[in-house]
mmCIF file of C-alpha atoms and ligand atoms in Angstrom:
data_model
loop_
_atom_site.group_PDB
_atom_site.id
_atom_site.type_symbol
_atom_site.label_atom_id
_atom_site.label_comp_id
_atom_site.label_asym_id
_atom_site.label_seq_id
_atom_site.Cartn_x
_atom_site.Cartn_y
_atom_site.Cartn_z
ATOM 1 C CA UNK A 424 114.805 72.051 97.188
ATOM 2 C CA UNK A 425 115.074 74.802 95.011
ATOM 3 C CA UNK A 426 115.057 78.744 95.685
ATOM 4 C CA UNK A 427 111.302 78.939 95.122
ATOM 5 C CA UNK A 428 110.619 76.061 97.162
ATOM 6 C CA UNK A 429 112.594 77.490 100.107
ATOM 7 C CA UNK A 430 110.796 80.668 99.756
ATOM 8 C CA UNK A 431 107.171 79.124 99.701
ATOM 9 C CA UNK A 432 108.047 77.373 102.618
ATOM 10 C CA UNK A 433 109.434 80.032 104.535
ATOM 11 C CA UNK A 434 106.511 82.784 103.118
ATOM 12 C CA UNK A 435 103.418 80.944 101.752
ATOM 13 C CA UNK A 436 100.563 80.554 103.700
ATOM 14 C CA UNK A 437 97.832 77.822 103.392
ATOM 15 C CA UNK A 438 94.219 78.733 102.991
ATOM 16 C CA UNK A 439 91.202 76.654 103.115
ATOM 17 C CA UNK A 440 89.781 75.333 99.638
ATOM 18 C CA UNK A 441 93.433 74.503 98.270
ATOM 19 C CA UNK A 442 94.710 78.085 97.950
ATOM 20 C CA UNK A 443 98.229 78.973 98.818
ATOM 21 C CA UNK A 444 98.893 82.494 99.264
ATOM 22 C CA UNK A 445 102.116 83.894 97.697
ATOM 23 C CA UNK A 446 101.286 87.405 97.901
ATOM 24 C CA UNK A 447 103.972 88.801 100.280
ATOM 25 C CA UNK A 448 106.600 88.021 97.818
ATOM 26 C CA UNK A 449 104.884 86.679 94.347
ATOM 27 C CA UNK A 450 101.758 88.251 93.409
ATOM 28 C CA UNK A 451 100.933 91.544 95.221
ATOM 29 C CA UNK A 452 103.848 92.428 96.806
ATOM 30 C CA UNK A 453 106.457 91.162 94.810
ATOM 31 C CA UNK A 454 110.398 90.454 95.316
ATOM 32 C CA UNK A 455 112.002 91.613 92.141
ATOM 33 C CA UNK A 456 115.320 89.713 93.189
ATOM 34 C CA UNK A 457 112.957 86.358 93.339
ATOM 35 C CA UNK A 458 111.892 87.440 89.961
ATOM 36 C CA UNK A 459 115.135 87.983 88.631
ATOM 37 C CA UNK A 460 116.090 84.229 89.608
ATOM 38 C CA UNK A 461 112.594 83.025 88.309
ATOM 39 C CA UNK A 462 113.347 84.732 84.892
ATOM 40 C CA UNK A 463 117.121 83.129 84.936
ATOM 41 C CA UNK A 464 116.204 79.670 85.666
ATOM 42 C CA UNK A 465 113.454 79.271 83.125
ATOM 43 C CA UNK A 466 115.909 80.884 80.554
ATOM 44 C CA UNK A 467 118.428 78.019 81.614
ATOM 45 C CA UNK A 468 115.744 75.949 81.530
ATOM 46 C CA UNK A 469 114.316 76.326 77.908
ATOM 47 C CA UNK A 470 117.692 78.148 76.310
ATOM 48 C CA UNK A 471 117.648 75.354 73.759
ATOM 49 C CA UNK A 472 114.505 76.877 72.083
ATOM 50 C CA UNK A 473 114.237 79.525 69.852
ATOM 51 C CA UNK A 474 111.509 81.696 71.674
ATOM 52 C CA UNK A 475 110.419 84.831 69.812
ATOM 53 C CA UNK A 476 107.830 85.654 72.462
ATOM 54 C CA UNK A 477 106.648 85.288 75.933
ATOM 55 C CA UNK A 478 103.072 84.913 76.572
ATOM 56 C CA UNK A 479 100.843 85.072 79.842
ATOM 57 C CA UNK A 480 97.884 86.009 81.531
ATOM 58 C CA UNK A 481 97.018 89.475 83.189
ATOM 59 C CA UNK A 482 97.305 89.756 86.055
ATOM 60 C CA UNK A 483 99.786 88.073 88.078
ATOM 61 C CA UNK A 484 101.674 86.141 85.138
ATOM 62 C CA UNK A 485 102.671 89.667 83.934
ATOM 63 C CA UNK A 486 105.558 90.530 86.268
ATOM 64 C CA UNK A 487 107.026 86.592 86.022
ATOM 65 C CA UNK A 488 106.900 87.062 82.022
ATOM 66 C CA UNK A 489 108.445 90.025 82.457
ATOM 67 C CA UNK A 490 111.647 88.879 83.780
ATOM 68 C CA UNK A 491 111.878 85.355 81.601
ATOM 69 C CA UNK A 492 111.289 87.537 78.253
ATOM 70 C CA UNK A 493 114.209 90.150 80.151
ATOM 71 C CA UNK A 494 116.373 87.056 80.028
ATOM 72 C CA UNK A 495 115.360 85.860 76.422
ATOM 73 C CA UNK A 496 115.478 89.377 75.206
ATOM 74 C CA UNK A 497 112.043 89.143 73.521
ATOM 75 C CA UNK A 498 108.829 90.898 73.687
ATOM 76 C CA UNK A 499 106.226 89.527 76.201
ATOM 77 C CA UNK A 500 102.576 89.747 75.310
ATOM 78 C CA UNK A 501 99.842 89.153 78.209
ATOM 79 C CA UNK A 502 96.346 88.122 77.412
ATOM 80 C CA UNK A 503 93.752 90.868 78.699
ATOM 81 C CA UNK A 504 90.730 89.707 80.641
ATOM 82 C CA UNK A 505 87.428 91.551 79.740
ATOM 83 C CA UNK A 506 83.686 91.483 80.430
ATOM 84 C CA UNK A 507 83.130 93.156 77.039
ATOM 85 C CA UNK A 508 80.945 91.144 74.346
ATOM 86 C CA UNK A 509 81.520 93.643 71.952
ATOM 87 C CA UNK A 510 85.017 92.406 70.573
ATOM 88 C CA UNK A 511 86.149 93.566 67.251
ATOM 89 C CA UNK A 512 87.717 91.539 64.629
ATOM 90 C CA UNK A 513 91.112 92.306 65.381
ATOM 91 C CA UNK A 514 91.538 90.177 68.526
ATOM 92 C CA UNK A 515 91.819 86.493 69.216
ATOM 93 C CA UNK A 516 89.449 85.769 72.258
ATOM 94 C CA UNK A 517 88.466 83.061 74.774
ATOM 95 C CA UNK A 518 87.224 82.366 77.572
ATOM 96 C CA UNK A 519 88.466 81.280 80.686
ATOM 97 C CA UNK A 520 87.176 80.494 84.270
ATOM 98 C CA UNK A 521 89.076 81.786 87.057
ATOM 99 C CA UNK A 522 90.044 79.405 90.034
ATOM 100 C CA UNK A 523 90.376 82.392 92.365
ATOM 101 C CA UNK A 524 87.708 84.497 91.352
ATOM 102 C CA UNK A 525 85.229 81.611 90.708
ATOM 103 C CA UNK A 526 83.922 83.770 87.564
ATOM 104 C CA UNK A 527 84.087 83.783 83.291
ATOM 105 C CA UNK A 528 86.456 86.255 81.510
ATOM 106 C CA UNK A 529 86.727 86.770 78.173
ATOM 107 C CA UNK A 530 90.397 86.893 77.386
ATOM 108 C CA UNK A 531 91.627 88.729 74.348
ATOM 109 C CA UNK A 532 95.250 89.292 72.562
ATOM 110 C CA UNK A 533 95.543 91.573 69.571
ATOM 111 C CA UNK A 534 96.373 89.854 66.343
ATOM 112 C CA UNK A 535 99.063 92.227 65.966
ATOM 113 C CA UNK A 536 100.964 91.067 68.599
ATOM 114 C CA UNK A 537 100.838 87.327 67.810
ATOM 115 C CA UNK A 538 101.264 85.217 64.342
ATOM 116 C CA UNK A 539 102.227 82.074 63.080
ATOM 117 C CA UNK A 540 105.832 83.024 62.686
ATOM 118 C CA UNK A 541 105.605 83.118 66.698
ATOM 119 C CA UNK A 542 107.812 80.407 68.609
ATOM 120 C CA UNK A 543 106.066 81.218 72.147
ATOM 121 C CA UNK A 544 107.073 80.459 75.875
ATOM 122 C CA UNK A 545 103.834 80.547 77.721
ATOM 123 C CA UNK A 546 104.370 81.430 81.417
ATOM 124 C CA UNK A 547 102.384 81.890 84.816
ATOM 125 C CA UNK A 548 102.397 82.270 88.037
ATOM 126 C CA UNK A 549 99.932 78.824 88.973
ATOM 127 C CA UNK A 550 98.692 75.999 87.372
ATOM 128 C CA UNK A 551 95.616 74.546 89.226
ATOM 129 C CA UNK A 552 92.998 72.908 86.926
ATOM 130 C CA UNK A 553 94.518 74.407 83.894
ATOM 131 C CA UNK A 554 91.936 76.466 82.762
ATOM 132 C CA UNK A 555 94.320 79.672 81.988
ATOM 133 C CA UNK A 556 96.566 77.753 80.420
ATOM 134 C CA UNK A 557 94.130 76.295 77.967
ATOM 135 C CA UNK A 558 92.620 79.811 77.280
ATOM 136 C CA UNK A 559 96.609 80.638 76.678
ATOM 137 C CA UNK A 560 96.834 77.664 74.592
ATOM 138 C CA UNK A 561 93.745 78.210 72.600
ATOM 139 C CA UNK A 562 94.619 82.223 71.935
ATOM 140 C CA UNK A 563 98.162 80.623 70.656
ATOM 141 C CA UNK A 564 96.327 77.843 68.638
ATOM 142 C CA UNK A 565 94.024 80.946 66.699
ATOM 143 C CA UNK A 566 97.169 82.420 66.030
ATOM 144 C CA UNK A 567 98.886 79.523 64.464
ATOM 145 C CA UNK A 568 102.076 80.237 66.965
ATOM 146 C CA UNK A 569 103.655 77.188 68.164
ATOM 147 C CA UNK A 570 103.947 76.610 72.007
ATOM 148 C CA UNK A 571 107.540 75.469 72.267
ATOM 149 C CA UNK A 572 107.369 75.264 76.244
ATOM 150 C CA UNK A 573 105.031 76.133 78.898
ATOM 151 C CA UNK A 574 107.099 77.670 82.313
ATOM 152 C CA UNK A 575 104.929 77.609 85.488
ATOM 153 C CA UNK A 576 106.406 79.087 88.972
ATOM 154 C CA UNK A 577 104.108 77.173 91.250
ATOM 155 C CA UNK A 578 101.800 74.227 90.047
ATOM 156 C CA UNK A 579 99.464 72.425 92.340
ATOM 157 C CA UNK A 580 100.082 68.886 91.806
ATOM 158 C CA UNK A 581 97.288 67.719 93.585
ATOM 159 C CA UNK A 582 94.629 69.416 90.701
ATOM 160 C CA UNK A 583 94.524 68.068 87.293
ATOM 161 C CA UNK A 584 96.001 70.707 85.039
ATOM 162 C CA UNK A 585 99.401 69.813 85.179
ATOM 163 C CA UNK A 586 98.679 66.116 84.122
ATOM 164 C CA UNK A 587 96.251 67.230 81.622
ATOM 165 C CA UNK A 588 98.733 69.813 79.868
ATOM 166 C CA UNK A 589 101.335 67.394 80.123
ATOM 167 C CA UNK A 590 99.174 64.243 78.306
ATOM 168 C CA UNK A 591 98.559 66.985 75.707
ATOM 169 C CA UNK A 592 102.288 66.412 74.800
ATOM 170 C CA UNK A 593 103.646 70.045 76.041
ATOM 171 C CA UNK A 594 106.627 70.757 77.611
ATOM 172 C CA UNK A 595 105.775 71.866 80.719
ATOM 173 C CA UNK A 596 108.459 72.837 83.558
ATOM 174 C CA UNK A 597 107.302 73.650 86.999
ATOM 175 C CA UNK A 598 109.565 75.220 89.425
ATOM 176 C CA UNK A 599 107.911 73.875 92.504
ATOM 177 C CA UNK A 600 105.338 71.092 92.378
ATOM 178 C CA UNK A 601 103.057 71.263 95.235
ATOM 179 C CA UNK A 602 102.096 67.691 96.211
ATOM 180 C CA UNK A 603 99.882 68.716 99.117
ATOM 181 C CA UNK A 604 99.346 71.294 101.827
ATOM 182 C CA UNK A 605 97.327 71.595 104.300
ATOM 183 C CA UNK A 606 95.675 74.768 106.236
ATOM 184 C CA UNK A 607 95.888 73.240 109.917
ATOM 185 C CA UNK A 608 99.216 72.225 109.836
ATOM 186 C CA UNK A 609 100.514 74.964 107.406
ATOM 187 C CA UNK A 610 102.251 71.901 105.875
ATOM 188 C CA UNK A 611 103.695 71.971 102.629
ATOM 189 C CA UNK A 612 105.162 68.997 100.612
ATOM 190 C CA UNK A 613 106.835 69.190 97.233
ATOM 191 C CA UNK A 614 107.065 66.787 94.691
ATOM 192 C CA UNK A 615 110.492 65.472 93.882
ATOM 193 C CA UNK A 616 111.883 66.766 90.697
HETATM 194 P P1 5GP B 1575 93.724 77.179 86.808
HETATM 195 O O1 5GP B 1575 93.084 77.891 85.935
HETATM 196 O O2 5GP B 1575 95.097 76.191 86.447
HETATM 197 O O3 5GP B 1575 92.747 76.490 87.621
HETATM 198 O O4 5GP B 1575 94.206 78.042 87.886
HETATM 199 C C1 5GP B 1575 95.547 79.251 87.286
HETATM 200 C C2 5GP B 1575 95.119 80.748 88.079
HETATM 201 O O5 5GP B 1575 94.483 80.903 89.235
HETATM 202 C C3 5GP B 1575 96.266 81.425 87.950
HETATM 203 O O6 5GP B 1575 96.782 82.337 86.965
HETATM 204 C C4 5GP B 1575 96.283 81.975 89.351
HETATM 205 O O7 5GP B 1575 96.550 83.322 89.140
HETATM 206 C C5 5GP B 1575 95.034 81.164 90.082
HETATM 207 N N1 5GP B 1575 95.698 80.562 91.364
HETATM 208 C C6 5GP B 1575 95.347 79.053 91.118
HETATM 209 N N2 5GP B 1575 95.516 78.424 92.351
HETATM 210 C C7 5GP B 1575 96.202 78.964 92.879
HETATM 211 C C8 5GP B 1575 96.635 79.476 94.368
HETATM 212 O O8 5GP B 1575 96.583 78.194 95.196
HETATM 213 N N3 5GP B 1575 97.263 80.678 94.831
HETATM 214 C C9 5GP B 1575 96.936 81.760 94.107
HETATM 215 N N4 5GP B 1575 97.758 82.791 95.065
HETATM 216 N N5 5GP B 1575 96.430 82.021 92.736
HETATM 217 C C10 5GP B 1575 96.167 80.674 92.256
#
């Protein structure tokens, strides 16, 4: 079991509706040492790639993406969520459905910050049905940047996002893949990797 799996077992809380709460260490209160470890681990796993930028989506991807970008010593860009429909032509835009909030957001990245020269590592805190990731992939595609790798802290393996993104041929690595979890017993089972 790796450091993140151990921490999830210690402090993660399984909620009804297939939601794993990790807000005491990852996406509300943040354990900065754990974030550093996550950054180092993704750097180790993707060290063979010539990454020029790390891309994520606000809000909860930002801290992880910072830690990863710090290790690669490259800029980090986060896609912003906005309700506005008056987006000017200087933005790459797409729509993303939120798993946690059950709404749709316009997601934007300024054209100044991504280009066809970029080799991206996309990172996020969770992968569930893959909507957030699909949004980031379409932003990357609009910019012409290549997606070299995808790093996810926690993948919920019983939802279809991971399978569909891997089927598209992307190099997707998740530090912890939850195979099953149960709110009544607070049991969490990880996939052997
Ligand atoms: P997806 O778009 O893959 O369906 O869901 C990914 C996004 O939803 C992530 O960016 C994450 O913020 C949020 N999310 C999905 N599942 C969970 C969960 O079980 N717990 C938490 N805390 N966030 C989740």
